[in-house]
PDB file of C-alpha atoms in Angstrom:
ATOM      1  CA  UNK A   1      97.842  90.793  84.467  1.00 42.00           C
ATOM      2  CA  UNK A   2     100.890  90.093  86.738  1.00 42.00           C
ATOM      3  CA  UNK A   3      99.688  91.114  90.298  1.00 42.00           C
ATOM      4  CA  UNK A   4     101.573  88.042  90.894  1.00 40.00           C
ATOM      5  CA  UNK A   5     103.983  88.280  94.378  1.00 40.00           C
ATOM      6  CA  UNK A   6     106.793  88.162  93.737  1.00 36.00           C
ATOM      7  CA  UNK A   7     109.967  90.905  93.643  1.00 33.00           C
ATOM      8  CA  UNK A   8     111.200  93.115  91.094  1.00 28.00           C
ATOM      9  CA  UNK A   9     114.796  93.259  91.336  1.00 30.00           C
ATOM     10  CA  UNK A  10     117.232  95.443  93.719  1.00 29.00           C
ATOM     11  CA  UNK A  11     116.138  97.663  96.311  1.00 32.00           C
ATOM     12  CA  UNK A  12     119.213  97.741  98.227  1.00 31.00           C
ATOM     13  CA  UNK A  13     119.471 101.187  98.874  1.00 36.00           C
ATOM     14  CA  UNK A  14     117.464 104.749  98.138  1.00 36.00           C
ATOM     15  CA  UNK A  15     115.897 104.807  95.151  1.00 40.00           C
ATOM     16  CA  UNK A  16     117.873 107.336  92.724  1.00 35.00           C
ATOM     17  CA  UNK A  17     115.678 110.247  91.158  1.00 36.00           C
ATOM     18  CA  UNK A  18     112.734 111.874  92.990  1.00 40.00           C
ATOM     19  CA  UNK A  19     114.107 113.668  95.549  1.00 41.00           C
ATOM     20  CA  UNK A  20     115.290 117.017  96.171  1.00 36.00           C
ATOM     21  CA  UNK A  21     118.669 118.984  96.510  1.00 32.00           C
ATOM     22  CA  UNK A  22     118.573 117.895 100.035  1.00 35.00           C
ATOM     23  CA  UNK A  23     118.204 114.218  99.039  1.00 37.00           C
ATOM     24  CA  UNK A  24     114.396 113.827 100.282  1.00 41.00           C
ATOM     25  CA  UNK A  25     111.740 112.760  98.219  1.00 45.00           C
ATOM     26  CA  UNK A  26     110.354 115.405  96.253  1.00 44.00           C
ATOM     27  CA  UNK A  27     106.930 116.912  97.325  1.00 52.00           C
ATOM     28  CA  UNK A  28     105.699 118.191  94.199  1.00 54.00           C
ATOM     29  CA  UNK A  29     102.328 118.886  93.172  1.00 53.00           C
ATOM     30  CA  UNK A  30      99.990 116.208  93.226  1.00 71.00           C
ATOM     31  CA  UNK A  31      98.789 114.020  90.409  1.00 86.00           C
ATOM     32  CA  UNK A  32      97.113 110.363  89.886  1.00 94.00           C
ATOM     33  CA  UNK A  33      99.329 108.158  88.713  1.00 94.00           C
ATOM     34  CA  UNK A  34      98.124 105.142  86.720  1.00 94.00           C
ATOM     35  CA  UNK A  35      96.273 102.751  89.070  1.00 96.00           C
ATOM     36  CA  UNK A  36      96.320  99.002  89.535  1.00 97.00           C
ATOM     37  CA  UNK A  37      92.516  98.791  88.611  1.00 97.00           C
ATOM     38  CA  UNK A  38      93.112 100.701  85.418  1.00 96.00           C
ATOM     39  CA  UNK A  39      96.262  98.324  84.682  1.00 94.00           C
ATOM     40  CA  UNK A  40      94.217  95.190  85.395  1.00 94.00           C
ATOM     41  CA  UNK A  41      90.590  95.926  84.611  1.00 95.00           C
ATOM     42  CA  UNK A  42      89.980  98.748  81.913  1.00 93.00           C
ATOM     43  CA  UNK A  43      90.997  96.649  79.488  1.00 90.00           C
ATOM     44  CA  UNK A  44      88.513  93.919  78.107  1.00 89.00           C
ATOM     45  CA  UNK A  45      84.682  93.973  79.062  1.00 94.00           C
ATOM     46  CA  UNK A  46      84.901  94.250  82.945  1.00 96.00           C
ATOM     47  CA  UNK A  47      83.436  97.106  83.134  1.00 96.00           C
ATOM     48  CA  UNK A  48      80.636  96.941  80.487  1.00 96.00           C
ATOM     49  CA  UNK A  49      80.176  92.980  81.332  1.00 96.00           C
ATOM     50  CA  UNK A  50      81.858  90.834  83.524  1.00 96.00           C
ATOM     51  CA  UNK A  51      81.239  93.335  86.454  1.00 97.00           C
ATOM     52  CA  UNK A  52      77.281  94.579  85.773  1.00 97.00           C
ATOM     53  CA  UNK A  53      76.635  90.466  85.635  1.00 97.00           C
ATOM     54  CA  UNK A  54      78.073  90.493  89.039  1.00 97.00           C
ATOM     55  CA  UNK A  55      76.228  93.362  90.371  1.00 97.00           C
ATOM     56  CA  UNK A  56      72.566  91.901  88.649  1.00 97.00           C
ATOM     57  CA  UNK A  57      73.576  88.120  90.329  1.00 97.00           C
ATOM     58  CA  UNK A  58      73.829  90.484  94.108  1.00 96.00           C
ATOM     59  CA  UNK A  59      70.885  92.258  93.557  1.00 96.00           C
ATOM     60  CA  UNK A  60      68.637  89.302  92.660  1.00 97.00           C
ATOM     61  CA  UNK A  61      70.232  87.431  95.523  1.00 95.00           C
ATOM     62  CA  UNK A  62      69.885  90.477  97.500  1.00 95.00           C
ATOM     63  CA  UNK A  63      73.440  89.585  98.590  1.00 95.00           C
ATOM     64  CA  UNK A  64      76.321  92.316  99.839  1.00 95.00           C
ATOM     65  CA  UNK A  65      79.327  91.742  97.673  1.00 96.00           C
ATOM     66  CA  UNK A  66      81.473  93.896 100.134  1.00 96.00           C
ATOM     67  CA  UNK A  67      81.129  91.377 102.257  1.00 95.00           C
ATOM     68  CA  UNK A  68      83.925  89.266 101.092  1.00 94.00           C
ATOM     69  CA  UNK A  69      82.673  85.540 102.435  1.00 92.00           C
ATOM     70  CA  UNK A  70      79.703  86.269 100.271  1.00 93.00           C
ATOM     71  CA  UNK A  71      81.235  87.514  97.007  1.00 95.00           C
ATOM     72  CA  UNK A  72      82.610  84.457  97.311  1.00 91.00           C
ATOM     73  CA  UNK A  73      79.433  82.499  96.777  1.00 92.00           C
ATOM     74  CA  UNK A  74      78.422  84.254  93.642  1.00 94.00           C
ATOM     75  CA  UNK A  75      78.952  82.519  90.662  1.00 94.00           C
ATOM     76  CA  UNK A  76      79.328  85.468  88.166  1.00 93.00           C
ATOM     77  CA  UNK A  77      82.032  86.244  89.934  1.00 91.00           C
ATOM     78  CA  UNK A  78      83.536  82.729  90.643  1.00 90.00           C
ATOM     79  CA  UNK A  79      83.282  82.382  86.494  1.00 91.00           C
ATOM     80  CA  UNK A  80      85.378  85.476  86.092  1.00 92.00           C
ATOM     81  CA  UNK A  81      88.020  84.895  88.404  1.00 90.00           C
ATOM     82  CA  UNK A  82      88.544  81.574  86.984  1.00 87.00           C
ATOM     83  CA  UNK A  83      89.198  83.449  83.650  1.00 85.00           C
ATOM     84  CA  UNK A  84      92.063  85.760  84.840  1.00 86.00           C
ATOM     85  CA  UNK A  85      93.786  83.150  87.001  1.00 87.00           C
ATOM     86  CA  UNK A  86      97.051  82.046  84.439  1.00 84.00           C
ATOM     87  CA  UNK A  87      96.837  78.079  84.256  1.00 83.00           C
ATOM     88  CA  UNK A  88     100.627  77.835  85.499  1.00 84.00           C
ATOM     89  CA  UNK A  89      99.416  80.352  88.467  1.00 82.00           C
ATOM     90  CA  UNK A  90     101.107  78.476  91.812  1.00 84.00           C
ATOM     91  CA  UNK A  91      98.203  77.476  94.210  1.00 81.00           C
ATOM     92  CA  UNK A  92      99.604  79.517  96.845  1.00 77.00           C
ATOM     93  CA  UNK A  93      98.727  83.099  94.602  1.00 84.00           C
ATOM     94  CA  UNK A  94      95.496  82.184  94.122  1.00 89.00           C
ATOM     95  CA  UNK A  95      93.995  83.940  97.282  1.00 91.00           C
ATOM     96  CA  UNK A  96      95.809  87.316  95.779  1.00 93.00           C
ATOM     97  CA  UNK A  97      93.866  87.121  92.367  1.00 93.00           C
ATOM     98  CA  UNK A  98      90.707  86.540  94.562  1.00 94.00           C
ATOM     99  CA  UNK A  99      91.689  89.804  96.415  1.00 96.00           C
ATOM    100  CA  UNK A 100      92.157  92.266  93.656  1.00 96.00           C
ATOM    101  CA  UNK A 101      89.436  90.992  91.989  1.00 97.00           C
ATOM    102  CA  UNK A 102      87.076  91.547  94.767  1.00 97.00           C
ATOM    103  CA  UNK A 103      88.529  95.222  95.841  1.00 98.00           C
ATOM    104  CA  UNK A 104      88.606  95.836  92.064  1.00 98.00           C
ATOM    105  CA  UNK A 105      84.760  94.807  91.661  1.00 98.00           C
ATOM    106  CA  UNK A 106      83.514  96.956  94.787  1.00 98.00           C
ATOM    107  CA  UNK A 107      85.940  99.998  93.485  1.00 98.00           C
ATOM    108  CA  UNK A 108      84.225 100.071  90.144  1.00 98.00           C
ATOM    109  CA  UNK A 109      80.916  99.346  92.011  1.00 98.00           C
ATOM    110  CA  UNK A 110      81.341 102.645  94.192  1.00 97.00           C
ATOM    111  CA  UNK A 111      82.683 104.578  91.377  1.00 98.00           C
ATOM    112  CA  UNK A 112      86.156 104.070  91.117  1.00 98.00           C
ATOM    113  CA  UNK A 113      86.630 106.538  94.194  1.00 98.00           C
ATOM    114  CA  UNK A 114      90.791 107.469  94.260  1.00 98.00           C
ATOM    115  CA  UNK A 115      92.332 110.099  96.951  1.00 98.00           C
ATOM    116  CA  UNK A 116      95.768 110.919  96.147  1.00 98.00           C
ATOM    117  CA  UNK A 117      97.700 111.853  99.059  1.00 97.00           C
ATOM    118  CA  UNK A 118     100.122 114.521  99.005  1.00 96.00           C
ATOM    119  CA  UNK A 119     103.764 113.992 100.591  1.00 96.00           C
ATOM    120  CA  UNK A 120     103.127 116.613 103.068  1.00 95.00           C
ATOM    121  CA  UNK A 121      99.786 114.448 104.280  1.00 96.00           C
ATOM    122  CA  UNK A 122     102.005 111.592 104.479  1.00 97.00           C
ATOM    123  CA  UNK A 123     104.888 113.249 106.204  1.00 96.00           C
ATOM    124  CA  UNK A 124     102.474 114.687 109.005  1.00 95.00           C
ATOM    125  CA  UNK A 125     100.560 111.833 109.388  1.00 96.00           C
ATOM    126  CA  UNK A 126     103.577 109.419 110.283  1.00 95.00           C
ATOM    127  CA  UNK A 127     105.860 112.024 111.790  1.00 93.00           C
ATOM    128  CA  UNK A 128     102.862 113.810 113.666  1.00 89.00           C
ATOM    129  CA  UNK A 129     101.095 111.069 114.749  1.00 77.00           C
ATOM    130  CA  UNK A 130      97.972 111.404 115.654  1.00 80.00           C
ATOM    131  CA  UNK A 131      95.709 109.736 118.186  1.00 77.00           C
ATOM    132  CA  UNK A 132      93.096 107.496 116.688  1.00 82.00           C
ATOM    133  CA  UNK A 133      92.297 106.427 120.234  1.00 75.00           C
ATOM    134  CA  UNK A 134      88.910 107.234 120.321  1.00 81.00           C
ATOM    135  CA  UNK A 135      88.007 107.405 116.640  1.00 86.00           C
ATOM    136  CA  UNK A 136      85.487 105.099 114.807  1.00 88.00           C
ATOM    137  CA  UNK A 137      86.487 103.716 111.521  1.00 90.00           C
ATOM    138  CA  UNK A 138      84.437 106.057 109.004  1.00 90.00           C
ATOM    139  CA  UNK A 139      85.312 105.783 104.845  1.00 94.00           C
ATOM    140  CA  UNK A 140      83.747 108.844 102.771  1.00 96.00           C
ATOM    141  CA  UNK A 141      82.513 105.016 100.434  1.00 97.00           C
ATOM    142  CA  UNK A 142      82.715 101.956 100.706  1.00 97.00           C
ATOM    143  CA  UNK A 143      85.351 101.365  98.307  1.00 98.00           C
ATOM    144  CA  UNK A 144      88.037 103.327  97.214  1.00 98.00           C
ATOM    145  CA  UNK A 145      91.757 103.219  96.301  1.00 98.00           C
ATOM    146  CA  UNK A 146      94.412 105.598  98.175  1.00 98.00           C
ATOM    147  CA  UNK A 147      97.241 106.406  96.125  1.00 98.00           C
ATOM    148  CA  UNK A 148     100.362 107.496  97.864  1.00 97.00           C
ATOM    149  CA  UNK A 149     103.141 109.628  97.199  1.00 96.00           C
ATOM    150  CA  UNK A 150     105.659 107.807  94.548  1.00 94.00           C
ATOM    151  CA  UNK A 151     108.864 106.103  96.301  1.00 94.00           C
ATOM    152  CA  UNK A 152     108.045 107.238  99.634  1.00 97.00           C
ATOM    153  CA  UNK A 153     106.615 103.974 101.716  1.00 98.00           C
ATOM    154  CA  UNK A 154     108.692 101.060 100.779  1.00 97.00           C
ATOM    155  CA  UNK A 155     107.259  97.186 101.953  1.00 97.00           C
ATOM    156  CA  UNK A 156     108.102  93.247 100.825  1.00 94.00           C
ATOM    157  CA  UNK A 157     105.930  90.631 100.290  1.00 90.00           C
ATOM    158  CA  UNK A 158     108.529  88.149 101.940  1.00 87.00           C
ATOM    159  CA  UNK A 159     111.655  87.847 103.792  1.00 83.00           C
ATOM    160  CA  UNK A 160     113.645  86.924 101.061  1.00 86.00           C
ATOM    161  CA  UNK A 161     112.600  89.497  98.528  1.00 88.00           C
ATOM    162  CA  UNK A 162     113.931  92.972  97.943  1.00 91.00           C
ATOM    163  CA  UNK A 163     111.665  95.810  99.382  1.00 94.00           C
ATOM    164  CA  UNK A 164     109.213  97.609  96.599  1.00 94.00           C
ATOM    165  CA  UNK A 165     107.697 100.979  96.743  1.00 96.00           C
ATOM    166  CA  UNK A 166     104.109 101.150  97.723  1.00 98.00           C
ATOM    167  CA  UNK A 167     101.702 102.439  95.446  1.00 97.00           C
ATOM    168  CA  UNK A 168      98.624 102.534  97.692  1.00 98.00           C
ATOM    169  CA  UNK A 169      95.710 100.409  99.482  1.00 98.00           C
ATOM    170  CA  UNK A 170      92.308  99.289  98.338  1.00 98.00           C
ATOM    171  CA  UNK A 171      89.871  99.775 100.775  1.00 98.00           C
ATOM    172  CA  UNK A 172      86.431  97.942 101.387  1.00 98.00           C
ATOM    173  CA  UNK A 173      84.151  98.130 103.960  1.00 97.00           C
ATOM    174  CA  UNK A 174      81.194  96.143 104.889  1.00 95.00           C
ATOM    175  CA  UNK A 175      78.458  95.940 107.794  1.00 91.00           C
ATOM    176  CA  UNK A 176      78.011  93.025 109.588  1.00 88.00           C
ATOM    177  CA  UNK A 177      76.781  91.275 112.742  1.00 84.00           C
ATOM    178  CA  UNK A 178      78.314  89.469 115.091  1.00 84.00           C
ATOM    179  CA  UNK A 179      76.241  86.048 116.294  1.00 80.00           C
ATOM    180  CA  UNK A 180      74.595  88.045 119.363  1.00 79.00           C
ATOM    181  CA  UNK A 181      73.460  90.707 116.980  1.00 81.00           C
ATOM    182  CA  UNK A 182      75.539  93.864 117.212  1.00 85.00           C
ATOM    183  CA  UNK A 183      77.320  95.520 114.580  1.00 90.00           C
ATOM    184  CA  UNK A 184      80.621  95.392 113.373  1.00 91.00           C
ATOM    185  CA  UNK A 185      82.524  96.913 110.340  1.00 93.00           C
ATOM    186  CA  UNK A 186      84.805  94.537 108.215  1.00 95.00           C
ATOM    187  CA  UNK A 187      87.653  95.971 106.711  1.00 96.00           C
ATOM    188  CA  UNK A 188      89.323  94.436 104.100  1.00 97.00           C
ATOM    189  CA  UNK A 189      92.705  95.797 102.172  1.00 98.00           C
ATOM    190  CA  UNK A 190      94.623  95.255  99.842  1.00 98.00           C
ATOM    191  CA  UNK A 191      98.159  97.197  99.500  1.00 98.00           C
ATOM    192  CA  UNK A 192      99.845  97.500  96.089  1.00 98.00           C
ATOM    193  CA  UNK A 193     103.381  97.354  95.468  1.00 97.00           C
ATOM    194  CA  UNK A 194     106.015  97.469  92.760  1.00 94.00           C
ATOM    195  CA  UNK A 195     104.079  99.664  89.843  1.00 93.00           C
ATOM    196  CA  UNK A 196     106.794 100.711  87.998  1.00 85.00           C
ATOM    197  CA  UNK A 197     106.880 100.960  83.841  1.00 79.00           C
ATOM    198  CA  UNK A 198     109.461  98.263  83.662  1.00 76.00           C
ATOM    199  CA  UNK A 199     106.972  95.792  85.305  1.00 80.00           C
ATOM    200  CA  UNK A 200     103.858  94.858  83.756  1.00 77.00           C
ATOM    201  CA  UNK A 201     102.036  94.036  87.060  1.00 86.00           C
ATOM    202  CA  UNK A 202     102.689  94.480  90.617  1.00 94.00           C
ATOM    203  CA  UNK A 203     102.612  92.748  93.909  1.00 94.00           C
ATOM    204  CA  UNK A 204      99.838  92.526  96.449  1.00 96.00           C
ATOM    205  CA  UNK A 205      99.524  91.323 100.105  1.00 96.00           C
ATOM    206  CA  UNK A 206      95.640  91.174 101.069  1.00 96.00           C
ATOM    207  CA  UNK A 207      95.189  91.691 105.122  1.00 94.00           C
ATOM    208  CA  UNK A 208      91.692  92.535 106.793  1.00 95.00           C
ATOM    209  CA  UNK A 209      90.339  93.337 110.333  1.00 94.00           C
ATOM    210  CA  UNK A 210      87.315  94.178 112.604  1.00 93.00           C
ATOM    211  CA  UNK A 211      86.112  97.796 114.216  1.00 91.00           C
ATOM    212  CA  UNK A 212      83.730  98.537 116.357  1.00 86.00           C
ATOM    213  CA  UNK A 213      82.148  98.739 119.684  1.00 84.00           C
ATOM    214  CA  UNK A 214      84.273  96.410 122.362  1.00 82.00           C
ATOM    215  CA  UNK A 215      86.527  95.607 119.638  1.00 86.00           C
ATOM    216  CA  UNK A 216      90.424  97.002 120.240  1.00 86.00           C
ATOM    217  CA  UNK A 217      91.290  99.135 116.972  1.00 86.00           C
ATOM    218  CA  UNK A 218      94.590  97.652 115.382  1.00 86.00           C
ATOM    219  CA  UNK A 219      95.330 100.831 114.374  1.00 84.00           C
ATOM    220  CA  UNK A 220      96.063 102.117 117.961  1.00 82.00           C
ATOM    221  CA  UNK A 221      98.157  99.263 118.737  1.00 83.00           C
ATOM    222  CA  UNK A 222     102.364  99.812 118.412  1.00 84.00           C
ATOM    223  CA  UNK A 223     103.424  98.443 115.132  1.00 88.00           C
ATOM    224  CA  UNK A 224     106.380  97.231 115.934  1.00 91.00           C
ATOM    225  CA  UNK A 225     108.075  95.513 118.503  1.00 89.00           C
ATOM    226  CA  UNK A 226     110.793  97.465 118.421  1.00 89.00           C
ATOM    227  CA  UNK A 227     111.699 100.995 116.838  1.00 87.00           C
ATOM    228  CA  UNK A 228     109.265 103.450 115.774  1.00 92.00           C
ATOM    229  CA  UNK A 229     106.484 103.275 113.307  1.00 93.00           C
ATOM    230  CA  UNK A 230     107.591 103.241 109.739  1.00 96.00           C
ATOM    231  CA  UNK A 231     110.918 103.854 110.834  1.00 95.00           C
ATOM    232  CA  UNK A 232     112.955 103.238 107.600  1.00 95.00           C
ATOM    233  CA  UNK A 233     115.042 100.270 107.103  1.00 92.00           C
ATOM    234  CA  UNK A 234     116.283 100.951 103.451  1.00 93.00           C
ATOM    235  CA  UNK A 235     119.848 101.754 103.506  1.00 91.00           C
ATOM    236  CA  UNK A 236     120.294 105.331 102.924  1.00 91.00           C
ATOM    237  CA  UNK A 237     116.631 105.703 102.824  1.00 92.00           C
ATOM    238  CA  UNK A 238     116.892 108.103 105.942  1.00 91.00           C
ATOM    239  CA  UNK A 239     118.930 110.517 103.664  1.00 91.00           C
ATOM    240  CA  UNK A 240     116.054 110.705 101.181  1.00 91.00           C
ATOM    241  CA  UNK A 241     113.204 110.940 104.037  1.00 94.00           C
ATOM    242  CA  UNK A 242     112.012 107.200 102.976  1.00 97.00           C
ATOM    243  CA  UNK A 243     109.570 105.152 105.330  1.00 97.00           C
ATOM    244  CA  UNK A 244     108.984 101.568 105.524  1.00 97.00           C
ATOM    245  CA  UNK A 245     106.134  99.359 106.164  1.00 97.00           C
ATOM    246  CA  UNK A 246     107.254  95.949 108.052  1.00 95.00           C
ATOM    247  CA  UNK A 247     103.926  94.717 109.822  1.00 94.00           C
ATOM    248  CA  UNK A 248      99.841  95.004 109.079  1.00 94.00           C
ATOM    249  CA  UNK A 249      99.627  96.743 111.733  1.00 93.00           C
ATOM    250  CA  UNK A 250     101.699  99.482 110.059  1.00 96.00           C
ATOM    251  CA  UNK A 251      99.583  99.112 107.311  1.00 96.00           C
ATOM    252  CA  UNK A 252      96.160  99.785 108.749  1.00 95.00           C
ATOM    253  CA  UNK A 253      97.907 102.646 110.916  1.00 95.00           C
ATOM    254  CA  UNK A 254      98.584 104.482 108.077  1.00 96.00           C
ATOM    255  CA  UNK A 255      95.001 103.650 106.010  1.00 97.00           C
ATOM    256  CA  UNK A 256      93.196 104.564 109.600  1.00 96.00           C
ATOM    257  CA  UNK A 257      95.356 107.656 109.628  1.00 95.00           C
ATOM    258  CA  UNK A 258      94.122 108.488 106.535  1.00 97.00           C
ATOM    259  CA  UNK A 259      90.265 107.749 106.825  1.00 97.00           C
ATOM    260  CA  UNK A 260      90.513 110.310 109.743  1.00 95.00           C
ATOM    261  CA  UNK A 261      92.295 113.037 108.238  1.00 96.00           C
ATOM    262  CA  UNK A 262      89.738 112.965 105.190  1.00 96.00           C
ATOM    263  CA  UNK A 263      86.685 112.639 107.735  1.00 94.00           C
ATOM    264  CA  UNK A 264      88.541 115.739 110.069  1.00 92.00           C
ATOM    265  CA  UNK A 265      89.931 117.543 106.875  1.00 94.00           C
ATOM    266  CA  UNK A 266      87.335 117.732 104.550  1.00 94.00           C
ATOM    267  CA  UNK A 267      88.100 121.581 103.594  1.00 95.00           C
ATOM    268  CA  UNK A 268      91.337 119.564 102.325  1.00 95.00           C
ATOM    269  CA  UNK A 269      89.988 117.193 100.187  1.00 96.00           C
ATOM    270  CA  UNK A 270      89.575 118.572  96.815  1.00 94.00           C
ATOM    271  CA  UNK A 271      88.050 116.982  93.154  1.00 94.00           C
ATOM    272  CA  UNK A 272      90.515 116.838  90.430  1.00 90.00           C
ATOM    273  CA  UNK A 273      90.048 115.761  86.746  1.00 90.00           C
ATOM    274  CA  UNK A 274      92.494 113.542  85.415  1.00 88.00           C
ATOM    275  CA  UNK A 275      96.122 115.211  84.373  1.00 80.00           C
ATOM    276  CA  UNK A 276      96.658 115.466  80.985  1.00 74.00           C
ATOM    277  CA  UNK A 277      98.651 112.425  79.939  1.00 64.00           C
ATOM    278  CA  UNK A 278     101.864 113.425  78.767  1.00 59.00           C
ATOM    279  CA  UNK A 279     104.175 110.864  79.656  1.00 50.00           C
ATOM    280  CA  UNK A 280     106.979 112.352  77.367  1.00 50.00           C
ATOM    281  CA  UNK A 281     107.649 115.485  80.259  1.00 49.00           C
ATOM    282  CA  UNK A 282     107.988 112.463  82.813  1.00 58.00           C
ATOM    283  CA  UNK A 283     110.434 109.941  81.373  1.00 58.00           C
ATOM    284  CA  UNK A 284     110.838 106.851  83.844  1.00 64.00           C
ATOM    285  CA  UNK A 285     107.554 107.720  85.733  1.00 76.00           C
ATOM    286  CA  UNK A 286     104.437 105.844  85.919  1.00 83.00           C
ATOM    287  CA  UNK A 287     101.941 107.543  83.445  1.00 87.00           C
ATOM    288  CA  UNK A 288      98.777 109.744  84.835  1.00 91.00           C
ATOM    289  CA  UNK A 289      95.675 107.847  86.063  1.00 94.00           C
ATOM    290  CA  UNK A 290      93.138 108.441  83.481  1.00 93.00           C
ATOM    291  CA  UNK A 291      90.771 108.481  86.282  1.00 96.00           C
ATOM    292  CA  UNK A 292      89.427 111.899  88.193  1.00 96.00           C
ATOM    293  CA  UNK A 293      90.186 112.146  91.905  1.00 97.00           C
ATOM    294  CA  UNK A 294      90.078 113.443  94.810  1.00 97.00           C
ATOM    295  CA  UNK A 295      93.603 115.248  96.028  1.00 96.00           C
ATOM    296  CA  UNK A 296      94.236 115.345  99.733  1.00 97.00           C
ATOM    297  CA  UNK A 297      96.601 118.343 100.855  1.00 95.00           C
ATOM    298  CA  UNK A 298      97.532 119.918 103.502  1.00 93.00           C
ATOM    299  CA  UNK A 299      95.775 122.407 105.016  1.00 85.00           C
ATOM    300  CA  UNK A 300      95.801 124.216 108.499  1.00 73.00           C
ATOM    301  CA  UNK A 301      96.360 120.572 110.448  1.00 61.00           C
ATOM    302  CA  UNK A 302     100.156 121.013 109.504  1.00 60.00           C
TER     303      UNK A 302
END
């Protein structure tokens, strides 16, 4: 497992392949592409295991283990982390493997619920932007994985290292209190970046925030201090219709965005099985997910 962050080699310019005669991306048909759970976690007893233990410790503790300061506290888990951490892992990467670990618990806990957005949803909801003004954060579950179109966000974990294409964002929500007693919703994510078959892991930057009543949505907020939004900073990347992600607010700007066109779009939101995995039509592309999911399209809203 090599989630570690750190880059994967040039990104100096647009990414060659994907795109059409005009040079942008491609929007073709939508398919799950292999995941960063399934890379990480189908393998081994996680799911038949090391996760159930996890869920039987929360239940008999009658603890949350969305809430992320409490999956903390429970040992099961603590055991299992300490298991997939490499021994030569730098001190400074440790907080990522906690991350994953505790997005991919709650995905397999809710089901392993993946939307797949299509590059049309994508394209309206950065170049349309809607208002989110007055919406309240609202996730179909609790936990789930967004999978974006291939090559079309691109982000860095650091200054110094070349920008990677973002795969998606794990998403997990919890209910909480604040010490006078009203509710709040915790949002914790985790974006994904770098899956590529060359690379036997990927990068991850964990970020979270707060919504709810009195409480200014991030998501509403410019992202940047200067430009627009997602404005792309790849050179050449305007050519193929590229965007890039520079700030968390970005980030949960584009998650938010995409909560609220699944709440407002449901007649757009279809099930999907998994494709048929025949990674000898795709040469150089990440194979299918082998998981089903849910395909958000666009509909009447474009």
């Amino acid at each position: 497992m090599d989630e570690q962050n750190e880059g994967t080699g040039g990104a100096a310019g647009a990414p060659a392949g994907g795109t059409d005669g005009g040079g942008r991306t491609a929007d073709a048909p939508t398919a799950a592409r292999l995941t960063p759970y399934e890379l990480a976690f189908l393998e081994g007893d996680f799911e038949t295991r090391v996760f159930p233990g996890i869920q039987e410790e929360a239940e008999a503790r009658r603890e949350d283990p969305a809430r992320r300061e409490r999956f903390a506290f429970l040992a099961a888990g603590g055991e299992a982390i300490r298991d997939i951490i490499p021994p030569d892992a730098p001190p400074e990467m440790l907080e990522e493997y906690r991350a994953l670990f505790y997005h991919a618990f709650n995905f397999w806990r809710f089901g392993r619920r993946l939307y797949v957005v299509d590059a049309a949803v994508a394209r309206y909801l950065v170049e349309g932007t809607p208002t989110l003004t007055d919406w309240e954060l609202s996730a179909p579950y609790d936990s789930l994985y967004i999978q974006l179109p291939p090559n079309l966000f691109w982000a860095s974990i650091g200054t110094d290292v070349p920008p990677e294409p973002v795969d998606g964002f794990f998403v997990t929500v919890a209910r909480e209190q604040d010490p006078l007693g009203l509710p709040f919703t915790d949002v914790q994510v985790l974006m994904v970046l770098g899956i590529h078959r060359l690379r036997a892991g990927f990068s991850v930057i964990a970020f979270d925030t707060e919504a709810g009543q009195g409480i200014p949505p991030v998501w509403a907020e410019p992202g940047r201090d200067r430009g627009r939004d997602f404005e792309n900073v790849l050179p050449g990347g305007e050519m193929a219709g590229l965007y890039s992600i520079l700030t968390t607010a970005e980030a949960f700007k584009l998650v938010a965005r995409v909560l609220w066109y699944v709440q407002n779009h449901a007649e757009d939101v279809t099930g999907a099985p998994p494709q048929e995995r025949r990674a000898e039509d795709r040469p150089g592309s990440v194979p299918f997910s082998r998981l089903e999911f849910h395909r958000v399209r666009l509909g009447d809203a474009g």
